[in-house]
Structures are given as C-alpha cells and as structure tokens.
Coordinates of C-alpha atoms and ligand atoms in Angstrom, one line a residue:
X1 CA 2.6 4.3 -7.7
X2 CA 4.4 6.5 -5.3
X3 CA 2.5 9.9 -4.3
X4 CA 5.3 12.7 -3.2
X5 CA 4.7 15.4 -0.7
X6 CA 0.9 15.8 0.1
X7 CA -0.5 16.9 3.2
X8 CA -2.6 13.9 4.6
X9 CA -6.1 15.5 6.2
X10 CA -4.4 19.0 7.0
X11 CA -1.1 17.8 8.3
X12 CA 1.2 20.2 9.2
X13 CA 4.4 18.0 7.4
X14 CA 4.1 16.4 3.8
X15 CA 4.2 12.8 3.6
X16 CA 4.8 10.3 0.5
X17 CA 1.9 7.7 0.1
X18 CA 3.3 4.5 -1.9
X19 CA 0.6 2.2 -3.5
X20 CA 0.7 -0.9 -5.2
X21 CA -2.2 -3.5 -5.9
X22 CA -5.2 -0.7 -5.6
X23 CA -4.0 -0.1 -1.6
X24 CA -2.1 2.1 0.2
X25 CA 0.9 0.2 1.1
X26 CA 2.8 2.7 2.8
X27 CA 3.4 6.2 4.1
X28 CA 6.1 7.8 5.0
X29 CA 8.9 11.1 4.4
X30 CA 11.2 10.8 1.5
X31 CA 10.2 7.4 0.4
X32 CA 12.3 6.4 -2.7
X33 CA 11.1 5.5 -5.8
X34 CA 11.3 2.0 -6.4
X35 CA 12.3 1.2 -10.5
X36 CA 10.0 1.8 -13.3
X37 CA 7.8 3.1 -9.7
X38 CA 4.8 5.8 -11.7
X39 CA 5.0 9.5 -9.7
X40 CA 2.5 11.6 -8.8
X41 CA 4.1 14.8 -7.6
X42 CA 1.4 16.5 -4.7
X43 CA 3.4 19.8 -4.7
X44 CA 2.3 20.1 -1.0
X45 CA -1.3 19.8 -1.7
X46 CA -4.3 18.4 0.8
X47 CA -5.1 14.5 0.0
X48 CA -8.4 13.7 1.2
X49 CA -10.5 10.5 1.2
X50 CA -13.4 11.1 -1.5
X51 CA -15.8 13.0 -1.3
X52 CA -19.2 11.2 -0.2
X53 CA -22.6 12.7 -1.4
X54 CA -25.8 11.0 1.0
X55 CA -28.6 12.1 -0.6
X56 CA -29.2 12.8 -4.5
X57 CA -32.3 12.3 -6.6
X58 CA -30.5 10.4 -9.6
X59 CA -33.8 10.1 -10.9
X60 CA -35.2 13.9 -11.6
X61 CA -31.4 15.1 -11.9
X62 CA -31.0 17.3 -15.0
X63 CA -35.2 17.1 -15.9
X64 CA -35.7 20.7 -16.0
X65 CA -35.9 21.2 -19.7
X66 CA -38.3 18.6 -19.8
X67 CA -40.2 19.1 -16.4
X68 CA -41.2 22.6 -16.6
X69 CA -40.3 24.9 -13.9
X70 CA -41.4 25.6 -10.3
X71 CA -42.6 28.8 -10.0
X72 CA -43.2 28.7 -6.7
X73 CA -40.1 27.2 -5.2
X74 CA -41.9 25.4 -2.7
X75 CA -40.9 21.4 -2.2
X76 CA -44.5 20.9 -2.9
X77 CA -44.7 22.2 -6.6
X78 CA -41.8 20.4 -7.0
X79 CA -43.4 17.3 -5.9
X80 CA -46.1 18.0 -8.1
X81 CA -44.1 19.2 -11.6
X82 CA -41.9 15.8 -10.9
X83 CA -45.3 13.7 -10.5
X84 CA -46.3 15.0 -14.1
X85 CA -43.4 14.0 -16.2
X86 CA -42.9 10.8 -14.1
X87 CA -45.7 9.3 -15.7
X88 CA -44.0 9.0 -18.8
X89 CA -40.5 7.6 -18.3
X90 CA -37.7 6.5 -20.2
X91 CA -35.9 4.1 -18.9
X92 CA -33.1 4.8 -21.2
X93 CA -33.9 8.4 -20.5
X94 CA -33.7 8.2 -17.1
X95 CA -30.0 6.2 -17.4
X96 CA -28.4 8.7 -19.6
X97 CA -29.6 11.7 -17.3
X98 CA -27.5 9.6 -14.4
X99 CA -24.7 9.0 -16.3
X100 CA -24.2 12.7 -17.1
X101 CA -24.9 13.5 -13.0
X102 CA -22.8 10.8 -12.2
X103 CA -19.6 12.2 -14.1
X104 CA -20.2 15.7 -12.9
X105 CA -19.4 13.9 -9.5
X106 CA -16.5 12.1 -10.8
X107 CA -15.1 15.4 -11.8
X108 CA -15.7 16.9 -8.4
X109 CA -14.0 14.1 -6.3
X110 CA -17.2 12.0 -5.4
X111 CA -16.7 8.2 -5.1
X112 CA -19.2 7.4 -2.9
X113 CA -22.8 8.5 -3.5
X114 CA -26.6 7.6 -1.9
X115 CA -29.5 8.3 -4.2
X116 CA -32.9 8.0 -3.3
X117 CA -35.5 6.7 -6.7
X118 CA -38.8 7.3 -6.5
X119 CA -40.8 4.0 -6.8
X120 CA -44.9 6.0 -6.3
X121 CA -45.9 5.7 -9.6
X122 CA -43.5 2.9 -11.3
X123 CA -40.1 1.0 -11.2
X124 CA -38.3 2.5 -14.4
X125 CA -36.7 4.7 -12.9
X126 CA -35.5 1.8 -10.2
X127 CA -34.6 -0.7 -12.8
X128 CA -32.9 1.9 -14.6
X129 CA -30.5 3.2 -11.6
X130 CA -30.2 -0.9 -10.5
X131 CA -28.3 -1.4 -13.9
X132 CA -26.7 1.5 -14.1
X133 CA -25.3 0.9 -10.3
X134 CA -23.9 -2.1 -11.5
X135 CA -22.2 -0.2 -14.5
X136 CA -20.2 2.7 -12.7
X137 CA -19.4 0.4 -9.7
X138 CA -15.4 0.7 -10.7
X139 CA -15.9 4.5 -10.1
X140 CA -18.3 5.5 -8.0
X141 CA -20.1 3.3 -5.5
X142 CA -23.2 3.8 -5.3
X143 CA -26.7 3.0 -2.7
X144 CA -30.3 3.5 -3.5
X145 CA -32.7 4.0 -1.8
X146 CA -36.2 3.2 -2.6
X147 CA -38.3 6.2 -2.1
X148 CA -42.1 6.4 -1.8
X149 CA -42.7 9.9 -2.8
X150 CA -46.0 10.1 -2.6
X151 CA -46.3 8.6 1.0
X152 CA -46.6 4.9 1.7
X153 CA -49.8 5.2 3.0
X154 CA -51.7 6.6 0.0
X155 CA -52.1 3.6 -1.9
X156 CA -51.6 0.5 -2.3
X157 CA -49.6 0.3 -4.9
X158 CA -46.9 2.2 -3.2
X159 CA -46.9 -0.4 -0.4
X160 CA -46.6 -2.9 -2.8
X161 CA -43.9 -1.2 -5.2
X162 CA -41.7 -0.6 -1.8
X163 CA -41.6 -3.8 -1.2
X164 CA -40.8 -5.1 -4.7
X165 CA -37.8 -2.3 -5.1
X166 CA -36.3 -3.5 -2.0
X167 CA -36.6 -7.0 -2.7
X168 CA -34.8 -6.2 -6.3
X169 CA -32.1 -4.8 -4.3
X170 CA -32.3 -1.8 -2.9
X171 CA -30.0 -1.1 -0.3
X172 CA -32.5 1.6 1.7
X173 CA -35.1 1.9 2.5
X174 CA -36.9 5.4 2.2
X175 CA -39.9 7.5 3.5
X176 CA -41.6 10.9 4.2
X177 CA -43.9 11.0 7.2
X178 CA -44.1 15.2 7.2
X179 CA -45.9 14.1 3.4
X180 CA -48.1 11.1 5.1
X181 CA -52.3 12.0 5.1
X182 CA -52.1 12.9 9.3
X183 CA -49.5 13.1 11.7
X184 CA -51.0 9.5 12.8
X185 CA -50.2 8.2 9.6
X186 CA -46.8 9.2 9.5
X187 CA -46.2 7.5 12.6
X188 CA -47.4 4.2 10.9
X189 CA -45.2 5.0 7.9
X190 CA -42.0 5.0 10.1
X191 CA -43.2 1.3 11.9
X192 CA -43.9 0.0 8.8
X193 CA -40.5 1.2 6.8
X194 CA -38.3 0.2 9.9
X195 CA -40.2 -3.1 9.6
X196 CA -39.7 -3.8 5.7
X197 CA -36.0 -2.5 6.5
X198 CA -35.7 -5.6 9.0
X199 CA -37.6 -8.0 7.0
X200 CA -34.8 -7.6 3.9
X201 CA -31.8 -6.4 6.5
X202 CA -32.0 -3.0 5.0
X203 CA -30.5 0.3 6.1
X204 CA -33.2 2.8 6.5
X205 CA -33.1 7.0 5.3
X206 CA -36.0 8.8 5.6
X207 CA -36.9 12.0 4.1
X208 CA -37.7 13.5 7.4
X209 CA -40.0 16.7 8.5
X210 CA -38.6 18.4 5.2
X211 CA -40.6 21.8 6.1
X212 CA -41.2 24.9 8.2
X213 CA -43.4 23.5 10.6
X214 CA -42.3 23.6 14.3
X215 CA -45.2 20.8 14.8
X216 CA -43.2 18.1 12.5
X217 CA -42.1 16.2 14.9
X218 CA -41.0 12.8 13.4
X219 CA -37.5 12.8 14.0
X220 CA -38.4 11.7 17.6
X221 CA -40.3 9.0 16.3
X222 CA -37.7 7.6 13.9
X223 CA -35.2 7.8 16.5
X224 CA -36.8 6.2 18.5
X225 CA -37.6 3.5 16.7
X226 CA -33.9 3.1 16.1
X227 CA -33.4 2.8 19.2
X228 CA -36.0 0.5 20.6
X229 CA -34.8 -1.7 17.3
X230 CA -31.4 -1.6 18.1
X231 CA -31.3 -0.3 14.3
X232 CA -29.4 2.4 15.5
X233 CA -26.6 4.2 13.1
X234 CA -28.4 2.1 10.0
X235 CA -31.3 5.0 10.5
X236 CA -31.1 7.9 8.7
X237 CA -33.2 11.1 9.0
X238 CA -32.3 13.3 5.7
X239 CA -33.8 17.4 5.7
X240 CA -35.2 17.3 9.2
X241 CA -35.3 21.0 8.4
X242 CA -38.2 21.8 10.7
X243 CA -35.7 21.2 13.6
X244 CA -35.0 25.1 12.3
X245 CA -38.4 26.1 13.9
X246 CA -38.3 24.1 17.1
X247 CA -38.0 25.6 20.4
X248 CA -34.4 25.5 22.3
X249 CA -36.2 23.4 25.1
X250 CA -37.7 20.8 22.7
X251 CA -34.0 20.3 20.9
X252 CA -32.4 19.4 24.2
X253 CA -35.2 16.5 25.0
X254 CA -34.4 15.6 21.5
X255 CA -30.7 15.6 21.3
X256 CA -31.0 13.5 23.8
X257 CA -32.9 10.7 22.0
X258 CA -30.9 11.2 18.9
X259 CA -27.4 10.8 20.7
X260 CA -28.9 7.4 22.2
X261 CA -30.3 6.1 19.2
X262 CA -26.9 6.6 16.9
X263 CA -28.9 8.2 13.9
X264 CA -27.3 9.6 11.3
X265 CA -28.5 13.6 10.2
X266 CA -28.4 14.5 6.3
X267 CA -28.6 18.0 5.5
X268 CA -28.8 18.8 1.7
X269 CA -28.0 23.2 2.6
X270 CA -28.0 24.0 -1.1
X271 CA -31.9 22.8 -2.1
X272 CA -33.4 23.6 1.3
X273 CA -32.6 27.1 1.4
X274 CA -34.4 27.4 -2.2
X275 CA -37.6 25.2 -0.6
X276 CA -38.2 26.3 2.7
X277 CA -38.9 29.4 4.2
X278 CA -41.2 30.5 0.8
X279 CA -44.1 30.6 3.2
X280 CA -42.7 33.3 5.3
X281 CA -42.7 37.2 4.9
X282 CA -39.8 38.7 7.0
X283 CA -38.1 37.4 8.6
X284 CA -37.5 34.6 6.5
X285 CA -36.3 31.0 8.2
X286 CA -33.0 29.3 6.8
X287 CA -34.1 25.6 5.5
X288 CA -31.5 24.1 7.5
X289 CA -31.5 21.5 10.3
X290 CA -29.1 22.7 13.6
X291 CA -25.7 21.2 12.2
X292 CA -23.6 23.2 14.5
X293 CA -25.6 21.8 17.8
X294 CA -25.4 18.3 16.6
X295 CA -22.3 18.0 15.8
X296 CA -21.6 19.6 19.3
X297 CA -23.3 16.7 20.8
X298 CA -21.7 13.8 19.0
X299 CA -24.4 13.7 16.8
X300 CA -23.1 12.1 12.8
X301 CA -24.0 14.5 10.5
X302 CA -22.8 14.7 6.6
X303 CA -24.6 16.1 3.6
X304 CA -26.1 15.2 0.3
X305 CA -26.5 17.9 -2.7
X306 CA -30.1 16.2 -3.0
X307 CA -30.6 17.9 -6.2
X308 CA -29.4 19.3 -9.9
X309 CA -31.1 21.5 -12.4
X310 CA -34.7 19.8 -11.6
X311 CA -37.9 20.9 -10.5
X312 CA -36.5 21.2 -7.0
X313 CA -33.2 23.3 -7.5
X314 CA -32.3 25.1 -10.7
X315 CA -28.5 24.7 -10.4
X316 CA -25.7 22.7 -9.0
X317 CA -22.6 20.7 -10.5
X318 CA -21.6 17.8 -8.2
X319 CA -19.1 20.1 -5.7
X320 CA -19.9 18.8 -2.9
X321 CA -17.7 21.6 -1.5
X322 CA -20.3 24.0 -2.7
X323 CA -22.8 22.2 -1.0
X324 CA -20.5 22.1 2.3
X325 CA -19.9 25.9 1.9
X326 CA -23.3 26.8 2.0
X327 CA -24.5 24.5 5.3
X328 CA -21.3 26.4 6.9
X329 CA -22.2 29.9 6.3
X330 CA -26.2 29.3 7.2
X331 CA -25.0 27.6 10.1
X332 CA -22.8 30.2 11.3
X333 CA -19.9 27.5 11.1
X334 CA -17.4 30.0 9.7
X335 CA -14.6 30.2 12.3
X336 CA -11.4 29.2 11.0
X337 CA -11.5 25.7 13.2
X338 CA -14.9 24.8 11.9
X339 CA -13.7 25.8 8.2
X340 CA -10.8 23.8 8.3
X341 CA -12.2 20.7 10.2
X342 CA -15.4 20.5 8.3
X343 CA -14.2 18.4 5.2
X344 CA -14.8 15.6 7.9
X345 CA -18.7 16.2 7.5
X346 CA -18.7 15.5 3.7
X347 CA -16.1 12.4 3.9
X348 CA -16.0 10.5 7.3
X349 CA -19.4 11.4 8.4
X350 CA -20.6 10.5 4.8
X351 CA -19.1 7.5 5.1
X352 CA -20.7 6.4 8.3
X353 CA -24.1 7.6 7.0
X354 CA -23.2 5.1 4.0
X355 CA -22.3 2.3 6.5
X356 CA -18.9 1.8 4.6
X357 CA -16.7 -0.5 6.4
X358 CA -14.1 1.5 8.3
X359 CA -11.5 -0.4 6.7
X360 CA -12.9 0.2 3.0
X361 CA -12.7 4.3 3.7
X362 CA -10.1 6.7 4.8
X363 CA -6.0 7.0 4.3
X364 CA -4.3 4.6 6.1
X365 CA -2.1 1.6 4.9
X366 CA -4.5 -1.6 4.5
X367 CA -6.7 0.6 2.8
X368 CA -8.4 1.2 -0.6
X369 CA -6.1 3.7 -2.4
X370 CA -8.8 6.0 -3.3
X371 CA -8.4 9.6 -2.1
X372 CA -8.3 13.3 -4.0
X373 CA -5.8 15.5 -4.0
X374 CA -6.0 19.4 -4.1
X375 CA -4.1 22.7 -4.8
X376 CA -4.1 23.9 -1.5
X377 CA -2.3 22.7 1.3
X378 CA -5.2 22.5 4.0
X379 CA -8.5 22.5 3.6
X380 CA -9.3 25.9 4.6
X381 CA -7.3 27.1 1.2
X382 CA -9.5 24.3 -0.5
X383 CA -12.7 26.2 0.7
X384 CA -11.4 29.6 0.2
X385 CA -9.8 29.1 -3.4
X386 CA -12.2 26.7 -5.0
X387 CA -9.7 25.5 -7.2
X388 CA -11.0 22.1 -6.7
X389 CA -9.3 18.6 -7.5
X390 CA -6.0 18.0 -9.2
X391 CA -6.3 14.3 -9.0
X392 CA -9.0 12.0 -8.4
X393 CA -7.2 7.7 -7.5
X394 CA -9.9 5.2 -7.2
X395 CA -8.4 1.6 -6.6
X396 CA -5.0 3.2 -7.1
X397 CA -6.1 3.9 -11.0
X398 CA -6.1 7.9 -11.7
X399 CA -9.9 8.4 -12.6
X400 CA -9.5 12.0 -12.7
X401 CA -6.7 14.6 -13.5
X402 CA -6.7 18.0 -14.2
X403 CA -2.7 18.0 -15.4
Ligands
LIG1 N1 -38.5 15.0 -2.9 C1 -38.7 15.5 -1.7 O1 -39.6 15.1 -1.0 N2 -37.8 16.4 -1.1 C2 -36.8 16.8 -1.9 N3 -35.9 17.6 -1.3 C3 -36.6 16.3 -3.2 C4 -37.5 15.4 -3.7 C5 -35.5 16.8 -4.0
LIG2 FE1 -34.3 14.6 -1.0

C-alpha cells in the first residue's frame, strides 16, 4: 500500500508513506507506485499515530438509561448510582455496552485504550472486559486496570478480589486513596497496591486526589513510592484534580518529586469539569490538574475521556480531540504553538502512560503501520475544523474510512 502526499506530525512538505507486511517500509517524496501497489491519496492531509485514550470506565460506559441519573453531579453520587446497578450485572450486558464504546473509538481514530473495571463488589464486569480484550485485540489494544472503587481498605473482599483480577490478568493495577476511610488509610492503600503491582510485575494507575480539596495530598505519596521503588514511569496518578486547589509553593516542592520519580499525569478534562467544583458558590474551581506547569517541567502528561453517557458524565462520543480541546481551553493552552503541538499529549504521551514499546508506536519505518489521517494539513486545522478522520490503518489494514 503506498500513502501519497500527507503531512507526517505537522510537516511543512508532504511525504509518501509505502507499506507492505502491516509496517511502514518506507517514506519518502514522489515514491512510485510499484504494480498492482493499492493507493491511498492523503490530499495533503495530517497523518498521525492513533489516538491513545488512558483512562475509560468500559464498565459503566453507556449505563445511564439503566443507572438513573446524578442529580447532583458530584463524583460521589456517581459513585453511589454506579454501586446500585452494579449489584446486578450482566456479563453479557456489560460486553455488549463495551463493544458499542469500543467502536465509537474506532471511529474516532483510537487504537490504543486503558480502561479501569471495577472489581468492589464482583468480577463480571472483569471477566467480561478480559474476553472481550482478547476479541478486539486486531483493532484496538487494550489494558485494564483493576479498580477497587470502593477503596481497598474497606473490606476484605476487595483486598481479596484485587488480588484475584490481577492474577487473572490484569495489566494495572488501580486505587483511590482521596476515597480510603482517613488520610492514614490512603497511605496504606498506595504501599499495598505498589506492592501487589510488584508481586505480579504490574504497572500501577491510581485514581488519585480526584476532588477539590487542597488537603489531598497523595500524589506525593505515590510518587514517592515510585521513586523509592524504582517503579518509576510504570506509576500512574489519573485526576489528581485537587492539585487545582494547591498553593504555588506546595506545587514547586512537588514538581520536584514528580519530575524525579518519572510518573505519568492523566487528566480526563471533559468529566472533571462536570464533578468538581459542585461544592463551590462563586467562584467556581475548574476540575483540572496543572497541565500547562507539568508539561513545562518535563512532566508526561496525556489524557483519558474517563467516561460516556453514565452516571458520571452525560455525554461523550470517543473524540479524543474533544477531550483534548477541552483540557486546552481550561488550561489556558490556547496559543497557536500549544494548539498545534498538543496532539503529542493524546498520542506520544498516551503512549508512554500505556508503556508501549517505542518501537510498536509512532511513524517511522520499522514500525507498525497504524496511524490516522485527517482533512487538514496540520493539526491546528484538525482542532479548529473538527472534521475528524478520513482514514483510520491498523497493521497496514484500513479499519476505518470515511470515503
Ligand atoms: N470512579 C471514580 O472514582 N472517578 C471517576 N471519575 C469515575 C469513576 C468515572
Ligand atoms: Fe476514572
């Protein structure tokens, strides 16, 4: 397959990318078509590596109709509508909602995609995402994450279904100290997830001071811990929205630790501006963790969508662009640099997060040929247009074309 005339990652000339065998095999100007060669014409659009989603809740996506609302908003009445109708799943149920999530991704550009499954109160929903894993592994790739929900240190039972998920194969393991009993308790949370993440050689993405509360200060805990582990850029902190709410002085100390431990930030822009700030009058805080400042201190940071038409956010269709756009303007990212640059947050940094092999991601010969390719010719014109994908390659198969 020979791709004419795209513009690789905002490259000012257009380039031809020739495939053969499911890898890019060469790029160049005016390759020739070799006989019989199939031709994808980019018309002098962007071709970027796939989109990469880091944090979904595969299980709750598209519940609402059955879940009942949140009238509140809050992430705790979300917790709490979810805990209802989880006590009664379907494990074909809980498949089929995927499958439809999964497909709204596929349409959207997303190959690669981290979804946390709530193991509190059972493993249906775990079983069910294990399978289905296995099913869509030709077009998306997927990780999960076992996620306590409840807290770890609740019960029992949640100790011991942790345990059992990760030993059935999950690839992460999760947590949520800001949710934990005390502030104490969270602490031992962390030790003891970093230690069943070691035990099974685990990467580790914690759901992580997920509210408005200048006092949630867990981050420096699980950094830490990555640190002193030598865990490092296999840690994950996902939300850490209270970092919002934390004084300028505090950041810098913490910066600091986060730069020398090599976690990875997930900020899911879309849902935490529905859930946080709902406590507050005016002025109302953004639910938003510091993405500018990180970045500007080498810190990875990528995103996740976290959530579609559930208890936690009403709406959402897989564009991770939307997802992108919304981080960018609450982060006051929108000079035309930042705009341009920041496609690199939801595919290179995504990819890090995910641990992918840097020779399984990105467009270079030797590689995978999976990449997307757009209308517009940079990625500015991607954000400003919306006119989303033309063609989605996966293996160097078209999964995905809009022509
Ligand atoms: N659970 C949680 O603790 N936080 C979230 N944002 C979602 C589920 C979606
Ligand atoms: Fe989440």
């Amino acid at each position: 397959m020979l791709i004419k005339n795209v513009k690789i990652e905002n490259a000012d000339r257009e380039a031809d990318v020739r495939i053969k065998n499911g890898t890019i095999c060469e790029i160049g100007e005016n390759l020739k078509a070799l006989e019989g060669e199939e031709i994808i014409e980019g018309q002098g659009g962007l071709m970027l590596p796939p989109f990469v989603d880091c944090h979904i809740h595969l299980d709750t996506c598209l519940s609402l109709d059955a879940t009942g609302a949140n009238t509140s908003g809050t992430l705790f009445e979300g917790i709490r509508v979810w805990s209802e109708y989880r006590k009664n799943l379907d494990k074909d149920e809980v498949q089929e909602r995927a499958l439809r999530t999964l497909h709204l991704y596929q349409e959207k550009g997303v190959q690669y995609v981290r979804s946390h499954v709530d193991i509190s109160n059972d493993l249906t929903a775990f079983e069910a995402l294990l399978e289905l894993k296995e099913k869509v592994a030709d077009e998306i790739e997927l990780q999960l994450v076992a996620f306590p929900q409840d807290g770890v240190l609740t019960s029992e039972k949640v100790q011991k279904n942790l345990e059992t998920a990760v030993s059935m194969g999950a690839d992460v393991v999760g947590g949520i100290p800001h949710f934990e009993l005390t502030r104490e308790h969270g602490e031992r949370s962390i030790q003891l997830i970093i230690e069943l993440a070691q035990k099974y050689d685990r990467l580790v993405d914690i759901h992580c001071d997920e509210i408005d509360d200048d006092y949630s200060r867990f981050l420096e805990v699980l950094a830490a811990k990555a640190y002193e582990t030598g865990m490092g850029k296999k840690v994950s902190a996902s939300h850490t929205t209270a970092m919002h709410s934390y004084n300028n002085a505090y950041c810098s100390k913490l910066f600091r630790v986060l730069k020398m431990s090599g976690v990875n930030i997930i900020a899911n822009p879309l849902v935490n501006v529905n859930l946080q700030g709902r406590f507050d009058t005016y002025p109302k805080r953004r639910g938003i963790t510091r993405i500018k400042e990180l970045l500007e201190n080498g810190i990875n940071v990528s995103m996740g969508h976290d959530d579609m038409y559930d208890p936690f956010y009403p709406l959402g269709n897989g564009d991770m662009t939307e997802v992108l756009a919304m981080g960018l303007h609450l982060c006051h990212m929108m000079g035309y640099r930042e705009l341009n640059d920041s496609y690199r947050i939801i595919t290179y940094n995504g990819a890090n997060t995910l641990n992918l092999e840097p020779e399984r991601y990105g467009i270079a010969v030797g590689r995978p040929a999976n990449f997307n390719i757009f209308k517009g010719g940079s990625f500015f014109e991607v954000l400003r247009s919306r006119q989303g994908i033309r063609h989605s390659v996966r293996n160097g198969r078209v999964i995905n074309s809009k022509e």
